[in-house]
Short mmCIF file of C-alpha atoms and ligand atoms in Angstrom, two decimals:
data_model
loop_
_atom_site.label_atom_id
_atom_site.label_comp_id
_atom_site.label_asym_id
_atom_site.label_seq_id
_atom_site.Cartn_x
_atom_site.Cartn_y
_atom_site.Cartn_z
CA UNK A 1 -36.42 1.87 2.71
CA UNK A 2 -33.78 -0.60 1.63
CA UNK A 3 -32.48 -2.75 4.43
CA UNK A 4 -28.77 -2.85 3.79
CA UNK A 5 -26.61 -5.70 4.88
CA UNK A 6 -26.07 -5.23 8.62
CA UNK A 7 -22.31 -5.65 8.21
CA UNK A 8 -22.30 -2.16 6.65
CA UNK A 9 -23.35 -0.50 9.90
CA UNK A 10 -19.89 -0.26 11.38
CA UNK A 11 -17.89 0.32 8.19
CA UNK A 12 -16.40 3.73 7.52
CA UNK A 13 -15.95 4.44 3.81
CA UNK A 14 -12.28 4.44 2.80
CA UNK A 15 -11.01 7.97 2.50
CA UNK A 16 -8.67 8.14 -0.49
CA UNK A 17 -6.01 10.84 -0.83
CA UNK A 18 -7.49 14.08 -2.19
CA UNK A 19 -7.21 14.51 -5.97
CA UNK A 20 -5.63 17.50 -7.75
CA UNK A 21 -9.03 18.27 -9.34
CA UNK A 22 -10.53 19.00 -5.90
CA UNK A 23 -7.91 21.65 -5.11
CA UNK A 24 -8.39 23.21 -8.55
CA UNK A 25 -12.18 23.32 -8.05
CA UNK A 26 -12.28 24.46 -4.44
CA UNK A 27 -9.35 26.88 -4.22
CA UNK A 28 -9.01 28.04 -7.82
CA UNK A 29 -5.36 26.97 -8.01
CA UNK A 30 -4.03 26.09 -11.49
CA UNK A 31 -3.44 22.31 -11.79
CA UNK A 32 0.25 22.82 -12.61
CA UNK A 33 0.68 24.59 -9.26
CA UNK A 34 -0.85 21.81 -7.20
CA UNK A 35 1.62 19.49 -5.47
CA UNK A 36 0.08 16.12 -4.65
CA UNK A 37 2.03 14.27 -1.99
CA UNK A 38 -0.84 12.31 -0.53
CA UNK A 39 -1.24 8.94 -2.24
CA UNK A 40 2.29 7.50 -2.40
CA UNK A 41 2.37 7.57 -6.18
CA UNK A 42 5.65 7.63 -8.09
CA UNK A 43 6.57 11.33 -8.44
CA UNK A 44 8.56 10.75 -11.64
CA UNK A 45 5.38 9.58 -13.34
CA UNK A 46 5.12 6.58 -15.63
CA UNK A 47 8.09 5.25 -17.58
CA UNK A 48 8.04 6.73 -21.15
CA UNK A 49 8.52 3.23 -22.58
CA UNK A 50 5.40 2.04 -20.75
CA UNK A 51 3.41 5.10 -21.88
CA UNK A 52 4.33 4.17 -25.44
CA UNK A 53 2.99 0.66 -24.95
CA UNK A 54 -0.25 1.98 -23.41
CA UNK A 55 -0.77 4.26 -26.41
CA UNK A 56 -0.01 1.50 -28.89
CA UNK A 57 -2.59 -0.74 -27.21
CA UNK A 58 -5.36 1.87 -27.35
CA UNK A 59 -6.37 0.46 -30.73
CA UNK A 60 -7.33 -2.79 -28.96
CA UNK A 61 -9.72 -1.06 -26.57
CA UNK A 62 -12.73 -2.79 -28.14
CA UNK A 63 -11.35 -6.23 -27.28
CA UNK A 64 -11.56 -7.90 -23.90
CA UNK A 65 -8.10 -8.51 -22.48
CA UNK A 66 -6.51 -11.99 -22.29
CA UNK A 67 -8.31 -13.30 -19.22
CA UNK A 68 -5.61 -15.89 -18.56
CA UNK A 69 -3.14 -12.97 -18.24
CA UNK A 70 -0.58 -15.39 -19.62
CA UNK A 71 2.07 -12.84 -20.54
CA UNK A 72 1.88 -10.91 -17.29
CA UNK A 73 2.06 -14.12 -15.27
CA UNK A 74 5.04 -15.22 -17.38
CA UNK A 75 6.79 -11.91 -16.68
CA UNK A 76 6.09 -12.14 -12.95
CA UNK A 77 7.03 -15.79 -12.72
CA UNK A 78 10.39 -15.01 -14.35
CA UNK A 79 10.93 -12.00 -12.12
CA UNK A 80 10.16 -13.86 -8.88
CA UNK A 81 11.20 -17.37 -9.91
CA UNK A 82 7.77 -18.90 -9.24
CA UNK A 83 5.28 -20.81 -11.42
CA UNK A 84 2.37 -19.22 -13.27
CA UNK A 85 -0.10 -21.09 -11.05
CA UNK A 86 1.38 -19.35 -7.99
CA UNK A 87 0.08 -15.99 -9.21
CA UNK A 88 -3.27 -14.19 -9.07
CA UNK A 89 -3.74 -10.75 -10.61
CA UNK A 90 -6.06 -8.10 -9.19
CA UNK A 91 -7.23 -4.60 -10.11
CA UNK A 92 -4.65 -3.32 -7.67
CA UNK A 93 -3.47 -5.50 -4.81
CA UNK A 94 -6.55 -4.05 -3.19
CA UNK A 95 -8.69 -6.41 -5.23
CA UNK A 96 -6.56 -9.38 -4.17
CA UNK A 97 -7.22 -8.33 -0.56
CA UNK A 98 -10.92 -8.42 -1.37
CA UNK A 99 -10.66 -11.92 -2.91
CA UNK A 100 -8.86 -13.10 0.24
CA UNK A 101 -11.47 -11.71 2.65
CA UNK A 102 -14.35 -13.14 0.62
CA UNK A 103 -12.73 -16.54 0.25
CA UNK A 104 -11.83 -16.98 3.91
CA UNK A 105 -14.03 -14.93 6.25
CA UNK A 106 -17.55 -15.09 7.63
CA UNK A 107 -19.37 -13.58 10.60
CA UNK A 108 -17.78 -16.06 13.00
CA UNK A 109 -14.22 -15.16 11.98
CA UNK A 110 -11.76 -12.67 13.36
CA UNK A 111 -8.74 -11.04 11.74
CA UNK A 112 -5.62 -9.61 13.33
CA UNK A 113 -3.57 -6.59 12.31
CA UNK A 114 -1.37 -3.92 13.85
CA UNK A 115 -2.87 -0.86 15.57
CA UNK A 116 -2.34 1.44 12.59
CA UNK A 117 -2.13 -0.17 9.17
CA UNK A 118 -3.67 -0.20 5.70
CA UNK A 119 -7.36 0.62 6.19
CA UNK A 120 -8.71 -1.79 3.56
CA UNK A 121 -7.84 -4.89 5.64
CA UNK A 122 -10.42 -3.79 8.20
CA UNK A 123 -13.01 -2.70 5.63
CA UNK A 124 -12.96 -5.99 3.69
CA UNK A 125 -13.05 -8.01 6.91
CA UNK A 126 -16.02 -6.04 8.22
CA UNK A 127 -17.86 -6.47 4.92
CA UNK A 128 -17.75 -10.19 5.64
CA UNK A 129 -19.01 -9.61 9.19
CA UNK A 130 -15.69 -10.62 10.71
CA UNK A 131 -14.36 -9.21 13.96
CA UNK A 132 -11.28 -7.01 13.67
CA UNK A 133 -8.56 -7.25 16.32
CA UNK A 134 -5.75 -4.71 16.48
CA UNK A 135 -2.53 -5.11 18.42
CA UNK A 136 -1.50 -2.24 20.73
CA UNK A 137 1.35 -0.88 18.57
CA UNK A 138 1.59 0.18 14.96
CA UNK A 139 4.82 -1.83 14.68
CA UNK A 140 4.38 -5.55 14.02
CA UNK A 141 5.58 -6.81 17.40
CA UNK A 142 5.88 -10.58 17.73
CA UNK A 143 4.73 -10.72 21.37
CA UNK A 144 1.68 -8.59 20.72
CA UNK A 145 0.72 -10.64 17.67
CA UNK A 146 1.18 -13.91 19.55
CA UNK A 147 -0.88 -12.81 22.55
CA UNK A 148 -3.77 -11.75 20.31
CA UNK A 149 -3.35 -14.84 18.12
CA UNK A 150 -3.69 -17.22 21.07
CA UNK A 151 -6.63 -15.30 22.46
CA UNK A 152 -8.66 -14.88 19.25
CA UNK A 153 -7.44 -17.58 16.83
CA UNK A 154 -7.83 -15.23 13.83
CA UNK A 155 -8.47 -16.65 10.37
CA UNK A 156 -6.23 -13.99 8.82
CA UNK A 157 -3.17 -12.14 10.12
CA UNK A 158 -2.16 -9.10 8.07
CA UNK A 159 1.51 -8.11 8.08
CA UNK A 160 2.01 -4.89 6.20
CA UNK A 161 5.73 -4.46 5.62
CA UNK A 162 6.69 -1.76 5.05
CA UNK A 163 3.63 -0.50 6.87
CA UNK A 164 1.27 2.12 5.48
CA UNK A 165 0.60 4.80 6.82
CA UNK A 166 3.49 4.75 9.30
CA UNK A 167 6.40 3.85 6.99
CA UNK A 168 8.22 1.49 9.37
CA UNK A 169 9.03 -2.08 8.34
CA UNK A 170 9.31 -5.52 9.91
CA UNK A 171 12.46 -7.54 9.25
CA UNK A 172 12.24 -10.77 7.28
CA UNK A 173 13.35 -12.64 10.39
CA UNK A 174 10.48 -11.20 12.47
CA UNK A 175 7.93 -11.92 9.74
CA UNK A 176 9.09 -15.54 9.49
CA UNK A 177 8.98 -15.83 13.28
CA UNK A 178 5.29 -14.87 13.27
CA UNK A 179 4.55 -17.20 10.33
CA UNK A 180 6.33 -20.13 11.98
CA UNK A 181 4.42 -19.61 15.22
CA UNK A 182 0.90 -19.84 13.80
CA UNK A 183 -1.12 -22.84 12.69
CA UNK A 184 -1.67 -23.53 9.00
CA UNK A 185 -5.36 -22.77 9.63
CA UNK A 186 -4.51 -19.07 9.86
CA UNK A 187 -3.80 -17.30 6.57
CA UNK A 188 -0.90 -14.86 6.83
CA UNK A 189 -1.03 -12.01 4.32
CA UNK A 190 2.34 -10.34 3.79
CA UNK A 191 1.58 -7.06 2.02
CA UNK A 192 4.71 -5.79 0.30
CA UNK A 193 3.19 -2.83 -1.57
CA UNK A 194 6.29 -0.76 -0.75
CA UNK A 195 8.79 -3.63 -0.68
CA UNK A 196 10.99 -2.22 -3.47
CA UNK A 197 11.87 0.74 -1.24
CA UNK A 198 12.57 -1.37 1.85
CA UNK A 199 14.69 -3.86 -0.10
CA UNK A 200 16.79 -1.02 -1.52
CA UNK A 201 17.30 0.46 1.94
CA UNK A 202 18.18 -2.62 4.00
CA UNK A 203 18.53 -6.26 2.90
CA UNK A 204 17.25 -7.49 6.29
CA UNK A 205 13.85 -6.06 5.39
CA UNK A 206 13.72 -7.49 1.86
CA UNK A 207 11.11 -10.22 1.49
CA UNK A 208 10.73 -12.11 -1.79
CA UNK A 209 7.60 -14.14 -2.61
CA UNK A 210 9.86 -17.17 -2.80
CA UNK A 211 10.83 -16.78 0.87
CA UNK A 212 7.21 -17.58 1.71
CA UNK A 213 6.19 -20.12 -0.90
CA UNK A 214 6.95 -23.16 1.24
CA UNK A 215 4.07 -22.19 3.57
CA UNK A 216 0.62 -23.34 2.45
CA UNK A 217 -1.03 -20.61 4.53
CA UNK A 218 0.90 -17.53 3.39
CA UNK A 219 0.31 -15.12 0.52
CA UNK A 220 2.59 -12.31 -0.62
CA UNK A 221 1.02 -9.21 -2.19
CA UNK A 222 2.75 -6.78 -4.52
CA UNK A 223 1.67 -3.89 -6.71
CA UNK A 224 2.56 -1.88 -9.80
CA UNK A 225 1.10 1.26 -8.20
CA UNK A 226 4.13 2.54 -6.31
CA UNK A 227 7.73 2.03 -7.51
CA UNK A 228 6.50 0.97 -10.97
CA UNK A 229 4.60 4.22 -11.46
CA UNK A 230 1.28 2.69 -12.53
CA UNK A 231 -1.16 3.73 -9.78
CA UNK A 232 -3.73 4.81 -12.37
CA UNK A 233 -3.60 1.46 -14.16
CA UNK A 234 -4.67 -0.59 -11.12
CA UNK A 235 -2.63 -3.76 -11.28
CA UNK A 236 -1.51 -5.81 -8.28
CA UNK A 237 -0.74 -9.46 -7.62
CA UNK A 238 -0.79 -12.18 -5.03
CA UNK A 239 1.79 -15.00 -4.93
CA UNK A 240 1.16 -18.19 -2.97
CA UNK A 241 1.01 -21.97 -3.27
CA UNK A 242 -1.11 -23.16 -6.21
CA UNK A 243 -3.87 -24.57 -3.97
CA UNK A 244 -4.48 -21.21 -2.33
CA UNK A 245 -4.37 -19.35 -5.66
CA UNK A 246 -6.90 -21.82 -7.10
CA UNK A 247 -9.40 -21.03 -4.33
CA UNK A 248 -8.89 -17.26 -4.55
CA UNK A 249 -9.37 -17.43 -8.32
CA UNK A 250 -12.98 -18.48 -7.72
CA UNK A 251 -13.57 -14.93 -6.45
CA UNK A 252 -12.05 -13.21 -9.47
CA UNK A 253 -14.47 -11.71 -12.00
CA UNK A 254 -13.56 -12.16 -15.68
CA UNK A 255 -11.40 -9.46 -17.29
CA UNK A 256 -10.69 -7.74 -13.99
CA UNK A 257 -7.71 -5.92 -15.53
CA UNK A 258 -8.25 -3.71 -18.56
CA UNK A 259 -6.45 -4.30 -21.86
CA UNK A 260 -4.34 -1.18 -21.31
CA UNK A 261 -3.50 -2.04 -17.71
CA UNK A 262 -2.41 -5.50 -18.70
CA UNK A 263 -0.16 -4.19 -21.47
CA UNK A 264 1.28 -1.55 -19.13
CA UNK A 265 2.05 -4.04 -16.37
CA UNK A 266 3.71 -6.47 -18.79
CA UNK A 267 5.95 -3.70 -20.14
CA UNK A 268 6.70 -2.32 -16.66
CA UNK A 269 7.61 -5.70 -15.20
CA UNK A 270 10.26 -6.19 -17.87
CA UNK A 271 11.86 -2.79 -17.35
CA UNK A 272 14.34 -2.60 -14.46
CA UNK A 273 15.87 0.83 -15.05
CA UNK A 274 12.78 2.85 -14.21
CA UNK A 275 12.31 1.39 -10.74
CA UNK A 276 16.02 1.85 -10.01
CA UNK A 277 15.88 5.47 -11.15
CA UNK A 278 12.79 6.06 -9.01
CA UNK A 279 14.50 4.65 -5.95
CA UNK A 280 17.66 6.72 -6.46
CA UNK A 281 15.59 9.91 -6.65
CA UNK A 282 13.60 8.83 -3.62
CA UNK A 283 16.66 8.07 -1.48
CA UNK A 284 18.15 11.44 -2.34
CA UNK A 285 14.98 13.35 -1.56
CA UNK A 286 13.89 11.56 1.63
CA UNK A 287 17.14 12.73 3.26
CA UNK A 288 15.83 16.27 2.91
CA UNK A 289 12.71 15.34 4.87
CA UNK A 290 14.77 13.74 7.64
CA UNK A 291 17.13 16.74 7.78
CA UNK A 292 14.19 19.17 7.82
CA UNK A 293 12.62 17.31 10.75
CA UNK A 294 15.91 17.25 12.68
CA UNK A 295 16.56 20.94 12.05
CA UNK A 296 13.05 21.94 13.06
CA UNK A 297 12.63 19.70 16.10
CA UNK A 298 9.99 17.47 14.51
CA UNK A 299 9.72 13.76 15.30
CA UNK A 300 9.35 11.27 12.45
CA UNK A 301 9.17 7.53 11.91
CA UNK A 302 12.14 6.10 10.05
CA UNK A 303 10.74 5.26 6.64
CA UNK A 304 11.18 2.16 4.49
CA UNK A 305 8.63 3.46 1.97
CA UNK A 306 8.17 6.28 -0.54
CA UNK A 307 6.59 8.50 2.15
CA UNK A 308 7.50 9.83 5.56
CA UNK A 309 5.34 10.26 8.64
CA UNK A 310 5.92 13.36 10.75
CA UNK A 311 4.67 13.05 14.32
CA UNK A 312 3.39 16.28 15.88
CA UNK A 313 3.40 17.27 19.54
CA UNK A 314 0.64 19.40 21.11
CA UNK A 315 1.98 22.57 19.49
CA UNK A 316 0.83 21.44 16.03
CA UNK A 317 -2.50 20.07 14.89
CA UNK A 318 -2.34 17.64 11.96
CA UNK A 319 -5.82 18.58 10.68
CA UNK A 320 -5.10 22.28 10.74
CA UNK A 321 -1.67 21.90 9.10
CA UNK A 322 -3.11 19.66 6.34
CA UNK A 323 -6.02 22.02 5.68
CA UNK A 324 -3.86 25.13 5.43
CA UNK A 325 -1.46 23.34 3.09
CA UNK A 326 -4.42 22.18 0.99
CA UNK A 327 -5.58 25.77 0.54
CA UNK A 328 -2.08 26.53 -0.70
CA UNK A 329 -2.24 23.69 -3.23
CA UNK A 330 -0.12 21.18 -1.30
CA UNK A 331 -1.94 17.89 -0.66
CA UNK A 332 -0.61 15.68 2.13
CA UNK A 333 -2.30 13.01 4.25
CA UNK A 334 -3.72 13.85 7.65
CA UNK A 335 -3.47 10.80 9.95
CA UNK A 336 -5.88 12.08 12.62
CA UNK A 337 -8.48 9.49 11.58
CA UNK A 338 -5.92 6.79 12.47
CA UNK A 339 -5.75 8.20 16.00
CA UNK A 340 -2.40 9.90 15.39
CA UNK A 341 -1.58 13.62 15.47
CA UNK A 342 0.64 13.08 12.46
CA UNK A 343 0.89 13.70 8.73
CA UNK A 344 2.08 11.42 5.96
CA UNK A 345 3.91 13.00 3.07
CA UNK A 346 4.79 11.18 -0.15
CA UNK A 347 8.35 12.03 -1.15
CA UNK A 348 8.05 14.04 -4.37
CA UNK A 349 10.44 15.29 -7.04
CA UNK A 350 13.03 17.91 -6.02
CA UNK A 351 10.74 20.69 -7.25
CA UNK A 352 7.64 19.33 -5.49
CA UNK A 353 9.60 18.94 -2.27
CA UNK A 354 10.95 22.51 -2.56
CA UNK A 355 7.35 23.73 -2.76
CA UNK A 356 6.33 21.55 0.17
CA UNK A 357 9.12 22.82 2.44
CA UNK A 358 8.48 26.46 1.51
CA UNK A 359 4.81 26.24 2.53
CA UNK A 360 5.25 23.82 5.42
CA UNK A 361 7.80 26.08 7.08
CA UNK A 362 5.42 29.02 6.87
CA UNK A 363 2.54 26.96 8.22
CA UNK A 364 4.30 25.44 11.24
CA UNK A 365 5.94 28.68 12.43
N1 PMP B 1 -1.38 -2.33 0.43
C1 PMP B 1 -0.88 -1.20 0.92
C2 PMP B 1 -0.06 -1.29 2.15
C3 PMP B 1 -1.13 0.03 0.31
O1 PMP B 1 -0.64 1.14 0.84
C4 PMP B 1 -1.90 0.06 -0.85
C5 PMP B 1 -2.23 1.34 -1.58
N2 PMP B 1 -2.25 2.47 -0.90
C6 PMP B 1 -2.40 -1.14 -1.33
C7 PMP B 1 -2.12 -2.33 -0.69
C8 PMP B 1 -3.26 -1.21 -2.55
O2 PMP B 1 -2.56 -0.79 -3.64
P1 PMP B 1 -3.07 -1.03 -5.11
O3 PMP B 1 -4.50 -1.44 -5.00
O4 PMP B 1 -2.89 0.27 -5.80
O5 PMP B 1 -2.21 -2.12 -5.66
#
């Protein structure tokens, strides 16, 4: 029998949102009738201009992509007013998280994160044998972070703002307060996967990579998977001081982004209108989820993201509600595995949300 690395013993495999194909296979529902509100993708889809670029680049599928990713770095450096050598590109920001864990952690290290946050921080840390410390609350509370920081001296602190899967955010002021209070020996990861939504909602929550670039021990992460509508293309980025990027780059395999993904991300990063349109739709539709909760006596967490988290009391069971909805072709995220009797719902198009409310109402009454 193979003796696997002992770090694997206490790792739970990441459970991704359920795909449409599963509902089609298991419940015999036609794909066009399945509503997927489980993975925080952009409900509008991909920008038609970007789709055109992806198609046009298909002819280059036999060629490896430009491994320097010059054009994408140029586009990002213009967008964020940073230098090319401040940027690392990953197959999703997920891969940048992996580079970070591998570059920094070993079995003597610990990492610190909020009680309920993006599951991959813990998985990558555990792969390296590091100890994972959670604060008591899902919110990123300064006092809780400081107490744990002084006790454990973590090598990495993860600040997920806005936070997945809860949807709340931490203000720029609070994030900077945590950063300013820790030694430069601790790497602070500011994960802004949903930042476009928070920035549109409230300027106090908007964090730009440039706000953090003066710190040698801070990295900002962003992604094309959410507001940019490119979840299937797998492109994310990290922005930090050149010295940190240089070390992380040693972990990056060659050609980690496909030719089509690279072309898509370059086109998407130059197109402002699509993100704006996505956010307008989102802001309109999320109000319906808030109103529904208020009208039906459901608690929810105020969201700074493209999803909303409904918190159930003892009258509703998140697993049961999610399963019944799944059988009806509506995929949402059950948060029971995070220790919460709650569900996370990605805000869809008007039509998708109509379908959700129709079924949800029948299921909860
Ligand atoms: N960070 C957070 C907070 C996320 O929610 C996600 C995706 N669910 C990621 C990072 C990774 O995103 P991607 O790999 O698609 O860029």
